[in-house]
Short mmCIF file of C-alpha atoms and ligand atoms in Angstrom, two decimals:
data_model
loop_
_atom_site.label_atom_id
_atom_site.label_comp_id
_atom_site.label_asym_id
_atom_site.label_seq_id
_atom_site.Cartn_x
_atom_site.Cartn_y
_atom_site.Cartn_z
CA MET L 1 -0.56 0.23 0.20
CA PRO L 2 1.29 3.34 -0.61
CA HIS L 3 0.44 4.44 2.71
CA VAL L 4 2.98 1.95 4.21
CA ALA L 5 5.26 2.98 1.41
CA VAL L 6 5.48 6.76 2.59
CA SER L 7 5.29 5.87 6.09
CA ASP L 8 9.01 3.66 5.37
CA LYS L 9 10.67 6.95 3.97
CA ILE L 10 8.96 9.42 6.32
CA GLY L 11 11.17 9.32 9.09
CA ASP L 12 14.08 11.85 8.21
CA LEU L 13 11.90 14.12 7.23
CA ALA L 14 10.07 14.13 10.21
CA SER L 15 12.66 14.79 12.33
CA ARG L 16 13.30 18.04 11.08
CA PHE L 17 9.85 19.12 10.21
CA SER L 18 8.62 22.13 12.40
CA GLY L 19 4.93 21.90 10.55
CA GLN L 20 2.71 18.86 10.45
CA LEU L 21 2.99 15.80 8.23
CA LEU L 22 -0.44 13.98 7.64
CA GLN L 23 -1.16 10.78 6.12
CA PRO L 24 -4.34 9.36 5.08
CA LEU L 25 -5.34 7.73 8.58
CA ASP L 26 -4.12 11.11 10.39
CA ALA L 27 -6.28 13.20 11.98
CA GLY L 28 -6.70 16.23 10.07
CA TYR L 29 -6.11 14.53 6.60
CA GLU L 30 -9.44 14.94 5.42
CA GLU L 31 -10.03 18.34 6.44
CA ALA L 32 -6.60 19.57 5.54
CA ARG L 33 -7.17 17.55 2.03
CA ARG L 34 -10.32 19.10 0.97
CA VAL L 35 -9.78 22.79 -1.64
CA HIS L 36 -12.20 25.01 -1.84
CA ASN L 37 -13.84 23.53 -5.04
CA GLY L 38 -16.04 20.97 -3.60
CA LEU L 39 -15.90 18.94 -6.80
CA VAL L 40 -12.19 18.37 -6.30
CA ASP L 41 -11.85 15.33 -4.38
CA LYS L 42 -8.56 13.76 -4.37
CA ARG L 43 -6.51 11.48 -1.71
CA PRO L 44 -2.64 12.78 -1.39
CA LEU L 45 -0.38 10.10 -0.37
CA LEU L 46 0.82 12.92 2.41
CA ILE L 47 0.56 16.18 2.93
CA ALA L 48 3.19 18.69 4.72
CA ARG L 49 1.59 21.51 6.48
CA CYS L 50 4.66 24.00 6.10
CA ARG L 51 5.66 26.58 8.98
CA ASN L 52 8.40 28.15 6.94
CA THR L 53 10.63 27.99 4.35
CA ALA L 54 12.83 25.26 5.62
CA ASP L 55 10.10 23.34 5.58
CA VAL L 56 8.97 23.97 2.41
CA ALA L 57 12.63 23.11 1.20
CA ASP L 58 12.42 19.83 2.82
CA ALA L 59 9.14 18.49 1.52
CA VAL L 60 10.65 19.76 -2.18
CA THR L 61 14.07 17.87 -1.32
CA PHE L 62 11.98 14.77 0.07
CA ALA L 63 9.57 14.64 -3.32
CA ARG L 64 12.26 14.95 -5.55
CA GLU L 65 14.39 12.17 -4.07
CA HIS L 66 11.58 9.96 -3.24
CA ALA L 67 10.18 10.55 -7.06
CA ILE L 68 6.91 11.60 -5.27
CA GLU L 69 4.76 13.73 -7.32
CA VAL L 70 3.71 17.35 -6.05
CA ALA L 71 1.35 19.68 -5.98
CA VAL L 72 1.80 22.81 -4.07
CA ARG L 73 -1.70 24.75 -1.90
CA GLY L 74 -1.70 28.37 -0.98
CA GLY L 75 -5.01 29.09 -0.33
CA GLY L 76 -6.55 26.05 -2.71
CA HIS L 77 -9.34 28.34 -4.59
CA ASN L 78 -7.99 27.17 -7.58
CA VAL L 79 -11.70 25.93 -9.26
CA ALA L 80 -9.31 23.53 -11.38
CA GLY L 81 -8.05 21.92 -8.18
CA ARG L 82 -4.47 22.38 -8.83
CA ALA L 83 -3.67 22.14 -4.78
CA THR L 84 -3.73 18.73 -4.89
CA ILE L 85 -2.80 15.67 -6.26
CA ASP L 86 -3.97 11.83 -5.81
CA GLY L 87 -1.07 9.98 -4.57
CA GLY L 88 1.84 12.29 -4.64
CA LEU L 89 2.68 15.11 -1.77
CA MET L 90 0.92 18.22 -0.96
CA ILE L 91 2.81 20.89 -0.25
CA ASP L 92 0.45 22.82 1.93
CA LEU L 93 1.53 26.68 2.78
CA SER L 94 -1.99 27.29 4.85
CA LEU L 95 -0.36 27.70 8.14
CA MET L 96 2.22 29.99 6.74
CA LYS L 97 0.26 33.32 6.96
CA GLY L 98 2.91 35.43 8.64
CA ILE L 99 2.33 39.40 7.46
CA HIS L 100 4.42 42.42 8.35
CA VAL L 101 3.78 46.07 7.22
CA ASP L 102 6.20 48.66 7.00
CA PRO L 103 4.36 51.76 6.29
CA ASN L 104 7.79 53.98 6.26
CA ALA L 105 8.55 52.06 3.61
CA ARG L 106 5.35 51.47 2.03
CA THR L 107 5.76 47.92 1.53
CA ALA L 108 4.03 44.57 2.63
CA ARG L 109 5.78 41.36 3.14
CA ALA L 110 3.35 38.48 3.33
CA GLN L 111 4.05 34.33 3.34
CA GLY L 112 2.96 32.27 0.93
CA GLY L 113 -0.44 30.71 2.70
CA ALA L 114 -1.64 33.61 3.48
CA THR L 115 -5.59 35.26 1.97
CA TRP L 116 -6.40 38.43 0.99
CA GLY L 117 -8.85 38.73 4.09
CA GLU L 118 -5.79 38.49 6.09
CA TYR L 119 -3.36 40.30 4.00
CA ASN L 120 -6.17 43.61 3.82
CA ARG L 121 -6.74 43.15 7.51
CA GLU L 122 -3.21 43.59 8.16
CA THR L 123 -2.25 46.55 5.89
CA GLN L 124 -5.59 48.54 6.23
CA VAL L 125 -4.17 49.04 10.03
CA HIS L 126 -2.19 51.64 8.31
CA GLY L 127 -4.77 52.64 5.49
CA LEU L 128 -2.68 50.90 2.90
CA ALA L 129 -3.10 48.40 0.48
CA SER L 130 -2.24 46.82 -2.92
CA THR L 131 -4.56 45.25 -5.50
CA GLY L 132 -5.67 41.44 -4.15
CA GLY L 133 -9.04 39.19 -5.09
CA ALA L 134 -12.43 40.28 -4.55
CA VAL L 135 -12.97 37.32 -2.43
CA SER L 136 -11.29 37.21 0.70
CA THR L 137 -10.69 33.73 1.05
CA THR L 138 -8.70 33.33 -2.59
CA GLY L 139 -4.78 33.04 -1.52
CA ILE L 140 -2.74 35.52 -2.07
CA ALA L 141 -0.01 33.44 -3.90
CA GLY L 142 -1.89 31.37 -6.12
CA LEU L 143 -3.57 34.72 -7.65
CA THR L 144 -0.69 36.51 -7.59
CA LEU L 145 1.43 34.26 -9.67
CA GLY L 146 -1.27 33.85 -12.16
CA GLY L 147 -1.36 37.96 -12.53
CA GLY L 148 -4.13 39.31 -10.41
CA TRP L 149 -7.73 41.17 -11.04
CA GLY L 150 -8.82 43.14 -8.23
CA TYR L 151 -10.69 46.83 -7.41
CA LEU L 152 -7.58 48.67 -7.23
CA LEU L 153 -6.71 47.73 -10.81
CA GLY L 154 -7.26 51.00 -12.66
CA LYS L 155 -5.15 52.56 -10.28
CA HIS L 156 -2.74 50.70 -8.76
CA GLY L 157 -1.94 48.25 -11.65
CA LEU L 158 -3.10 43.90 -11.16
CA ALA L 159 -1.55 42.27 -8.00
CA ILE L 160 1.67 41.25 -10.04
CA ASP L 161 2.18 44.78 -10.60
CA ASN L 162 2.48 45.62 -6.85
CA LEU L 163 5.20 42.81 -6.60
CA ARG L 164 8.78 43.89 -5.23
CA SER L 165 10.14 40.42 -4.65
CA VAL L 166 8.97 37.02 -3.64
CA GLN L 167 11.39 33.92 -2.09
CA LEU L 168 11.10 30.77 -3.93
CA VAL L 169 12.21 27.53 -3.19
CA LEU L 170 13.10 26.04 -6.43
CA ALA L 171 13.04 22.51 -8.02
CA ASP L 172 16.80 21.86 -7.03
CA GLY L 173 15.91 22.57 -3.47
CA ARG L 174 17.68 26.01 -3.85
CA ILE L 175 16.11 28.84 -2.01
CA VAL L 176 16.24 32.31 -3.97
CA THR L 177 15.00 36.03 -3.77
CA ALA L 178 13.84 37.13 -7.43
CA SER L 179 13.15 41.07 -8.06
CA ALA L 180 13.54 43.58 -10.27
CA ASP L 181 17.64 43.58 -9.22
CA ASP L 182 18.02 39.88 -9.07
CA SER L 183 17.50 36.83 -10.78
CA ALA L 184 15.45 39.62 -12.70
CA ASP L 185 14.49 36.77 -15.78
CA LEU L 186 13.07 34.48 -12.95
CA PHE L 187 11.45 37.33 -11.28
CA TRP L 188 9.83 38.38 -14.84
CA ALA L 189 8.65 34.95 -14.97
CA VAL L 190 6.76 34.68 -11.81
CA ARG L 191 4.45 37.02 -12.52
CA GLY L 192 1.92 35.56 -14.42
CA GLY L 193 3.55 32.09 -14.41
CA GLY L 194 2.17 30.37 -11.75
CA GLY L 195 3.35 28.24 -9.88
CA ASN L 196 5.76 26.80 -12.57
CA PHE L 197 8.86 28.28 -11.41
CA GLY L 198 8.85 27.31 -7.43
CA ILE L 199 7.06 27.48 -4.41
CA ALA L 200 6.63 31.20 -3.69
CA THR L 201 7.46 31.34 0.39
CA SER L 202 6.87 34.83 1.16
CA LEU L 203 5.97 37.50 -1.62
CA GLU L 204 6.80 41.40 -0.82
CA TYR L 205 4.25 44.22 -2.17
CA ASN L 206 4.15 48.01 -2.63
CA VAL L 207 1.14 49.20 -0.68
CA HIS L 208 -0.70 52.23 -1.15
CA PRO L 209 -3.12 54.71 0.47
CA VAL L 210 -6.57 53.25 -0.01
CA GLY L 211 -9.68 54.06 2.54
CA PRO L 212 -9.76 52.88 5.05
CA THR L 213 -13.17 53.47 3.68
CA ILE L 214 -13.95 53.53 -0.16
CA THR L 215 -16.93 54.28 -1.96
CA GLY L 216 -18.86 50.67 -3.46
CA GLY L 217 -21.20 48.27 -3.03
CA LEU L 218 -23.62 46.41 -4.99
CA VAL L 219 -26.87 47.60 -6.70
CA ALA L 220 -29.02 44.93 -8.70
CA HIS L 221 -31.63 45.57 -11.19
CA PRO L 222 -34.41 42.73 -12.55
CA PHE L 223 -33.27 40.59 -14.73
CA ALA L 224 -35.63 42.09 -17.21
CA LYS L 225 -33.87 45.28 -16.79
CA ALA L 226 -30.62 43.39 -17.63
CA ARG L 227 -29.94 44.02 -21.43
CA ASP L 228 -30.52 48.41 -20.25
CA THR L 229 -28.25 47.32 -17.19
CA LEU L 230 -25.69 45.44 -19.26
CA ARG L 231 -25.10 48.60 -21.93
CA PHE L 232 -25.44 50.68 -19.38
CA TYR L 233 -22.65 49.40 -17.95
CA ARG L 234 -20.25 49.56 -20.79
CA ASP L 235 -21.27 53.07 -21.29
CA ILE L 236 -20.39 53.92 -18.29
CA THR L 237 -16.81 52.12 -18.00
CA ALA L 238 -15.88 53.23 -21.45
CA SER L 239 -14.99 56.38 -19.55
CA ALA L 240 -14.19 54.94 -15.82
CA PRO L 241 -11.41 56.70 -13.82
CA ASP L 242 -8.32 55.44 -13.06
CA GLU L 243 -9.99 55.14 -9.40
CA TRP L 244 -12.70 52.45 -10.23
CA GLY L 245 -12.67 48.61 -10.01
CA SER L 246 -15.56 47.15 -11.31
CA PHE L 247 -18.12 44.35 -12.28
CA ALA L 248 -21.25 43.80 -13.58
CA GLY L 249 -23.07 40.91 -14.48
CA VAL L 250 -26.49 38.49 -13.90
CA LEU L 251 -26.79 36.55 -10.75
CA HIS L 252 -29.37 35.40 -8.22
CA GLY L 253 -30.64 37.60 -5.33
CA PRO L 254 -30.92 35.61 -1.67
CA ASP L 255 -34.20 35.27 -2.53
CA GLY L 256 -33.57 33.28 -5.76
CA SER L 257 -34.60 36.01 -8.32
CA LYS L 258 -32.43 36.51 -11.16
CA LEU L 259 -31.31 39.93 -10.57
CA ALA L 260 -28.49 42.01 -13.01
CA ALA L 261 -26.00 43.69 -11.25
CA VAL L 262 -23.30 46.38 -10.91
CA VAL L 263 -20.58 46.20 -8.53
CA PRO L 264 -18.19 49.26 -8.41
CA CYS L 265 -15.28 50.83 -6.08
CA TYR L 266 -14.58 54.00 -6.47
CA CYS L 267 -10.65 54.26 -4.33
CA GLY L 268 -10.11 57.79 -4.77
CA PRO L 269 -11.09 60.49 -2.20
CA LEU L 270 -14.16 59.52 0.27
CA SER L 271 -15.14 63.42 -0.71
CA SER L 272 -15.73 62.70 -4.50
CA GLY L 273 -16.89 59.07 -3.84
CA ASP L 274 -20.67 60.51 -4.32
CA ALA L 275 -19.60 62.16 -7.32
CA ALA L 276 -18.13 59.14 -9.16
CA VAL L 277 -20.95 57.02 -8.54
CA LYS L 278 -24.01 59.41 -9.04
CA GLN L 279 -24.42 57.91 -12.13
CA ILE L 280 -25.13 53.99 -11.33
CA LYS L 281 -27.02 55.30 -8.12
CA THR L 282 -29.53 56.98 -10.60
CA PHE L 283 -29.52 54.83 -13.23
CA GLY L 284 -33.20 52.50 -12.52
CA PRO L 285 -35.03 52.18 -10.18
CA PRO L 286 -32.62 49.45 -8.80
CA VAL L 287 -34.44 46.54 -6.51
CA LEU L 288 -31.28 46.78 -4.54
CA ASP L 289 -28.82 49.55 -3.53
CA THR L 290 -25.75 49.15 -1.25
CA VAL L 291 -23.45 51.54 -3.10
CA GLY L 292 -22.21 54.01 -0.60
CA PRO L 293 -19.05 54.32 1.47
CA MET L 294 -17.84 51.24 3.16
CA PRO L 295 -14.61 49.76 4.72
CA TYR L 296 -11.97 48.29 1.88
CA THR L 297 -12.19 45.05 3.64
CA ALA L 298 -15.84 45.23 3.48
CA ILE L 299 -16.35 45.54 -0.49
CA ASN L 300 -13.49 42.74 -0.52
CA GLN L 301 -16.12 40.74 1.74
CA LEU L 302 -19.29 41.12 -0.27
CA LEU L 303 -19.18 38.14 -2.46
CA ASP L 304 -17.73 35.75 0.23
CA ALA L 305 -20.68 34.26 1.26
CA ALA L 306 -21.46 33.39 -2.62
CA PHE L 307 -18.59 31.57 -2.31
CA PRO L 308 -18.67 28.88 0.69
CA LYS L 309 -15.90 26.23 0.81
CA GLY L 310 -17.10 22.72 -0.57
CA ALA L 311 -19.41 23.78 -2.78
CA LEU L 312 -19.06 22.43 -6.28
CA ASN L 313 -17.72 24.62 -9.13
CA TYR L 314 -17.13 24.71 -12.42
CA TRP L 315 -15.93 27.62 -14.41
CA LYS L 316 -15.72 29.15 -18.16
CA SER L 317 -13.77 32.40 -18.97
CA SER L 318 -12.45 34.56 -21.60
CA PHE L 319 -11.71 38.09 -22.60
CA LEU L 320 -14.59 39.14 -24.80
CA SER L 321 -13.29 40.91 -28.57
CA ALA L 322 -15.77 43.15 -27.04
CA LEU L 323 -19.15 44.15 -24.67
CA SER L 324 -20.94 44.32 -27.86
CA ASP L 325 -25.23 43.84 -27.76
CA ASP L 326 -25.03 40.94 -29.28
CA VAL L 327 -22.86 39.44 -26.14
CA ILE L 328 -25.21 41.04 -23.74
CA ASP L 329 -27.99 39.31 -25.84
CA THR L 330 -26.33 36.06 -25.52
CA ILE L 331 -25.48 36.33 -21.57
CA ILE L 332 -29.23 37.00 -20.76
CA ALA L 333 -30.52 34.15 -23.40
CA CYS L 334 -27.90 31.81 -21.44
CA TYR L 335 -28.63 32.96 -17.95
CA ALA L 336 -32.40 32.35 -18.59
CA ARG L 337 -31.70 28.58 -18.78
CA VAL L 338 -29.39 28.67 -15.78
CA PRO L 339 -29.98 25.51 -13.26
CA SER L 340 -28.37 26.37 -10.28
CA PRO L 341 -29.21 29.63 -8.04
CA MET L 342 -26.23 29.87 -7.14
CA SER L 343 -24.23 30.55 -10.89
CA GLY L 344 -23.98 33.44 -12.44
CA ILE L 345 -22.40 35.08 -15.54
CA VAL L 346 -19.70 38.31 -14.89
CA VAL L 347 -17.80 40.83 -16.65
CA GLU L 348 -14.67 42.28 -15.45
CA HIS L 349 -13.33 45.63 -16.53
CA TRP L 350 -9.87 45.79 -17.14
CA HIS L 351 -8.22 49.28 -17.30
CA GLY L 352 -6.19 52.07 -16.37
CA ALA L 353 -3.01 51.17 -14.75
CA ALA L 354 -3.03 47.22 -15.36
CA THR L 355 -3.35 48.01 -19.24
CA ARG L 356 -0.38 50.85 -19.24
CA VAL L 357 1.93 48.20 -18.86
CA ALA L 358 3.75 46.78 -21.98
CA VAL L 359 2.70 43.02 -22.71
CA GLY L 360 6.97 41.86 -22.87
CA ASP L 361 7.40 43.74 -19.31
CA THR L 362 5.77 40.45 -16.89
CA ALA L 363 5.15 36.90 -17.82
CA PHE L 364 1.16 38.02 -17.80
CA PRO L 365 0.36 39.44 -21.34
CA HIS L 366 -3.35 40.45 -21.64
CA ARG L 367 -2.52 44.38 -21.36
CA ALA L 368 -5.59 45.16 -23.13
CA VAL L 369 -8.71 48.01 -21.67
CA GLY L 370 -11.50 45.38 -22.43
CA TYR L 371 -13.75 43.19 -20.57
CA ASN L 372 -13.48 39.61 -19.49
CA MET L 373 -16.19 37.24 -18.92
CA LEU L 374 -16.23 34.60 -16.20
CA LEU L 375 -19.34 31.86 -16.70
CA LEU L 376 -19.90 30.68 -13.07
CA SER L 377 -21.46 27.63 -12.18
CA GLU L 378 -21.69 27.03 -8.63
CA TRP L 379 -24.07 24.28 -6.67
CA THR L 380 -24.11 21.81 -4.26
CA ASN L 381 -26.00 18.70 -4.99
CA PRO L 382 -23.80 16.17 -6.33
CA ALA L 383 -26.89 15.21 -8.43
CA ASP L 384 -27.19 18.39 -10.29
CA THR L 385 -23.37 18.20 -11.58
CA GLU L 386 -24.19 16.85 -14.95
CA ARG L 387 -26.55 19.51 -15.42
CA ASN L 388 -24.60 22.28 -14.26
CA ILE L 389 -21.20 21.33 -16.56
CA ALA L 390 -23.47 20.96 -19.36
CA TRP L 391 -24.95 24.57 -19.09
CA THR L 392 -21.71 25.96 -18.36
CA ARG L 393 -20.44 24.16 -21.74
CA GLU L 394 -23.46 25.17 -23.97
CA SER L 395 -23.38 28.48 -22.86
CA TYR L 396 -19.45 28.72 -23.13
CA ALA L 397 -20.06 27.80 -26.80
CA SER L 398 -22.26 30.05 -27.37
CA MET L 399 -20.13 32.75 -26.61
CA GLN L 400 -17.34 31.78 -29.16
CA PRO L 401 -18.25 33.93 -31.83
CA PHE L 402 -17.54 36.81 -29.41
CA ILE L 403 -14.40 35.71 -27.71
CA ALA L 404 -10.47 37.14 -27.96
CA SER L 405 -7.64 35.05 -28.50
CA GLY L 406 -6.52 35.20 -24.69
CA ARG L 407 -7.21 33.62 -21.28
CA TYR L 408 -6.78 34.33 -17.77
CA VAL L 409 -4.87 31.52 -16.12
CA ASN L 410 -6.37 31.82 -12.78
CA TYR L 411 -9.46 30.95 -14.16
CA LEU L 412 -8.90 28.11 -16.56
CA ASP L 413 -10.70 24.99 -15.48
CA ASP L 414 -9.34 21.29 -15.54
CA ASP L 415 -10.74 20.11 -18.87
CA GLU L 416 -10.03 23.01 -21.48
CA ALA L 417 -9.62 21.79 -24.60
CA GLY L 418 -6.43 22.84 -27.08
CA ASP L 419 -3.46 24.54 -25.20
CA PRO L 420 -4.77 26.53 -22.73
CA ALA L 421 -1.12 27.84 -21.48
CA ALA L 422 -0.13 28.65 -24.95
CA GLU L 423 -3.69 30.78 -24.95
CA ALA L 424 -2.72 32.09 -21.34
CA TYR L 425 0.57 33.48 -22.67
CA GLY L 426 0.23 34.08 -26.38
CA PRO L 427 3.46 36.37 -26.82
CA ASN L 428 5.22 35.42 -23.23
CA TYR L 429 4.94 31.90 -23.87
CA ALA L 430 8.08 31.03 -25.87
CA ARG L 431 9.93 33.18 -23.67
CA LEU L 432 8.40 31.48 -20.16
CA ARG L 433 9.32 27.65 -21.99
CA GLN L 434 13.20 28.80 -21.80
CA LEU L 435 12.81 29.84 -18.24
CA LYS L 436 11.03 26.72 -17.27
CA THR L 437 13.64 24.75 -18.84
CA LYS L 438 16.37 27.06 -17.11
CA PHE L 439 15.00 26.54 -13.44
CA ASP L 440 12.80 23.37 -13.90
CA PRO L 441 13.78 21.33 -16.22
CA THR L 442 12.65 17.82 -15.30
CA ASN L 443 8.81 19.77 -14.74
CA PHE L 444 8.91 19.28 -11.03
CA PHE L 445 6.33 21.67 -10.46
CA HIS L 446 3.51 20.73 -13.21
CA ARG L 447 0.23 20.44 -10.81
CA ASN L 448 -0.58 23.64 -12.35
CA GLN L 449 -1.45 25.73 -16.04
CA ASN L 450 1.97 23.65 -16.90
CA ILE L 451 4.27 25.42 -19.23
CA ARG L 452 6.26 22.68 -20.36
CA PRO L 453 10.03 22.66 -20.29
CA ALA L 454 11.05 23.67 -24.30
C1 LIG M 501 -14.06 32.74 -5.09
C2 LIG M 501 -12.68 32.80 -6.10
C3 LIG M 501 -13.22 33.71 -6.20
C4 LIG M 501 -12.08 34.87 -6.98
N1 LIG M 501 -11.45 36.36 -7.06
C5 LIG M 501 -11.00 36.15 -7.56
C6 LIG M 501 -10.18 37.78 -8.32
O1 LIG M 501 -10.92 38.44 -7.79
N2 LIG M 501 -9.51 38.17 -8.73
C7 LIG M 501 -8.43 36.92 -9.88
O2 LIG M 501 -7.71 37.48 -10.68
N3 LIG M 501 -9.06 35.69 -9.37
C8 LIG M 501 -9.72 34.97 -8.87
N4 LIG M 501 -9.68 33.98 -8.49
C9 LIG M 501 -8.74 33.65 -9.26
C10 LIG M 501 -7.43 32.64 -7.98
O3 LIG M 501 -6.65 33.77 -8.43
C11 LIG M 501 -7.03 31.44 -8.53
O4 LIG M 501 -8.35 30.54 -8.23
C12 LIG M 501 -6.09 31.38 -7.87
O5 LIG M 501 -5.62 29.83 -8.21
C13 LIG M 501 -5.95 31.06 -5.99
O6 LIG M 501 -4.73 30.89 -5.41
P1 LIG M 501 -4.43 30.29 -4.09
O7 LIG M 501 -3.64 30.56 -3.61
O8 LIG M 501 -6.37 30.53 -3.38
O9 LIG M 501 -5.12 28.85 -4.86
P2 LIG M 501 -4.61 27.07 -4.65
O10 LIG M 501 -5.69 26.65 -5.49
O11 LIG M 501 -3.61 26.77 -3.30
O12 LIG M 501 -3.36 27.56 -6.11
C14 LIG M 501 -3.41 28.08 -7.50
C15 LIG M 501 -2.01 27.42 -8.22
O13 LIG M 501 -1.32 28.29 -7.33
C16 LIG M 501 0.04 27.47 -7.43
N5 LIG M 501 0.49 28.03 -5.57
C17 LIG M 501 -0.62 28.31 -4.63
N6 LIG M 501 0.50 28.52 -3.78
C18 LIG M 501 1.69 28.77 -4.15
C19 LIG M 501 2.98 29.27 -3.61
N7 LIG M 501 2.69 29.96 -2.66
N8 LIG M 501 3.72 29.19 -4.19
C20 LIG M 501 3.93 28.45 -5.97
N9 LIG M 501 2.87 28.46 -6.56
C21 LIG M 501 1.35 28.41 -5.72
C22 LIG M 501 -0.95 26.09 -6.89
O14 LIG M 501 0.41 24.87 -7.06
C23 LIG M 501 -1.65 26.04 -7.91
O15 LIG M 501 -0.88 26.06 -9.48
C24 LIG M 501 -11.39 33.60 -7.66
C25 LIG M 501 -11.30 32.37 -7.11
C26 LIG M 501 -12.30 31.85 -6.67
C27 LIG M 501 -12.79 30.41 -6.32
#
């Protein structure tokens, strides 16, 4: 039995390891093996719950010496379930949550297992923030290494654009800090290249004055007004200032009714917040309007309840060539048939500072102003799985005439056709493959949207 086999080998690692080593019969294993997406049900041979960089390095060496396949877990949010693995070693950083903010230097360093909720709480104590995800339970590491869309993208760029340095454990066990000045090629690669190049034990960010109170929230209209609402959203985002981060879409209200919603976050001065959201508040009438002053930490928790851990998720996503009338009508037609009241179709607005970075400056290539569409299928009853996956696939097929070539790596699911990494990295893919060959020639880190060595 594999369980016995790994037990034989584990002694030396266990003698040094300061975190927890969990095998299938150990207390805590069942909880530790679970990731956000309940559809992912994998059973690692061993879970190494690391407490520090030395643990991570030892776990990497252990896996390499015993030829055990590895998965790396940060926040565990990846819908494709890349953080875990059947019969391999899950190197789990979720106990590594240290965060240190230097308000004078305007920098923050966080360990690779922190979530955005934890990071925002710590940085906001100083009235500071850097771009992070819109759901507070998402991990900083996976989100950042893949790019990182968030409400502050217009003003402060993507999460990677805030990154100053990353400490990594490489496939050969070396520990390096990559920044613009040191290992600059590796620093380029990890800003978008995901977990392909090493395990990020800590990430150092620039932080900026934000809030602590911003102007934002959710405004919802009846589904019958979805066409007008999404056209209105297209019109207002066309001239959105950098201080705006927003998305819109179709979703369900708490009573199960279908709605069209706009979710803006204005991170400029509070005194200009009312004027910045006036158009949104006067369009309508809405059935729900929560837009107003609120803590920056709160807008980043607004969606948390809609994404409970363990719910079953299946996502499809692509950048749109435009938010045209036909796109809007297709979204509405698809949503009219949605089987689950937890599912939504949203479009994120990409603009501002995030789109003023050259395509080749970081591995992440999607720097055009525009919209990214997400089909977010979520349900709880396993008996509904087939129906929900079928709806997502059919809807994604209906959207094909309108999608641009690029895809955001962090939203890719596990069953993408073609070469998803090539679509995710476009013109930067060839250089990424060369760097993968340099830093991970055996493809030791392959439980990710894999960049194959050249
Ligand atoms: C509810 C929800 C909301 C989301 N909202 C946003 C959003 O607002 N903006 C956005 O851009 N994305 C968003 N995402 C997508 C998110 O960016 C990805 O799911 C991302 O992979 C999550 O990172 P994680 O650390 O939580 O995930 P994990 O599943 O732990 O890891 C994801 C990938 O990153 C690798 N990885 C994780 N930690 C490390 C590390 N320390 N070092 C090296 N590799 C590592 C893993 O091996 C895996 O391949 C959301 C996802 C969900 C489920």
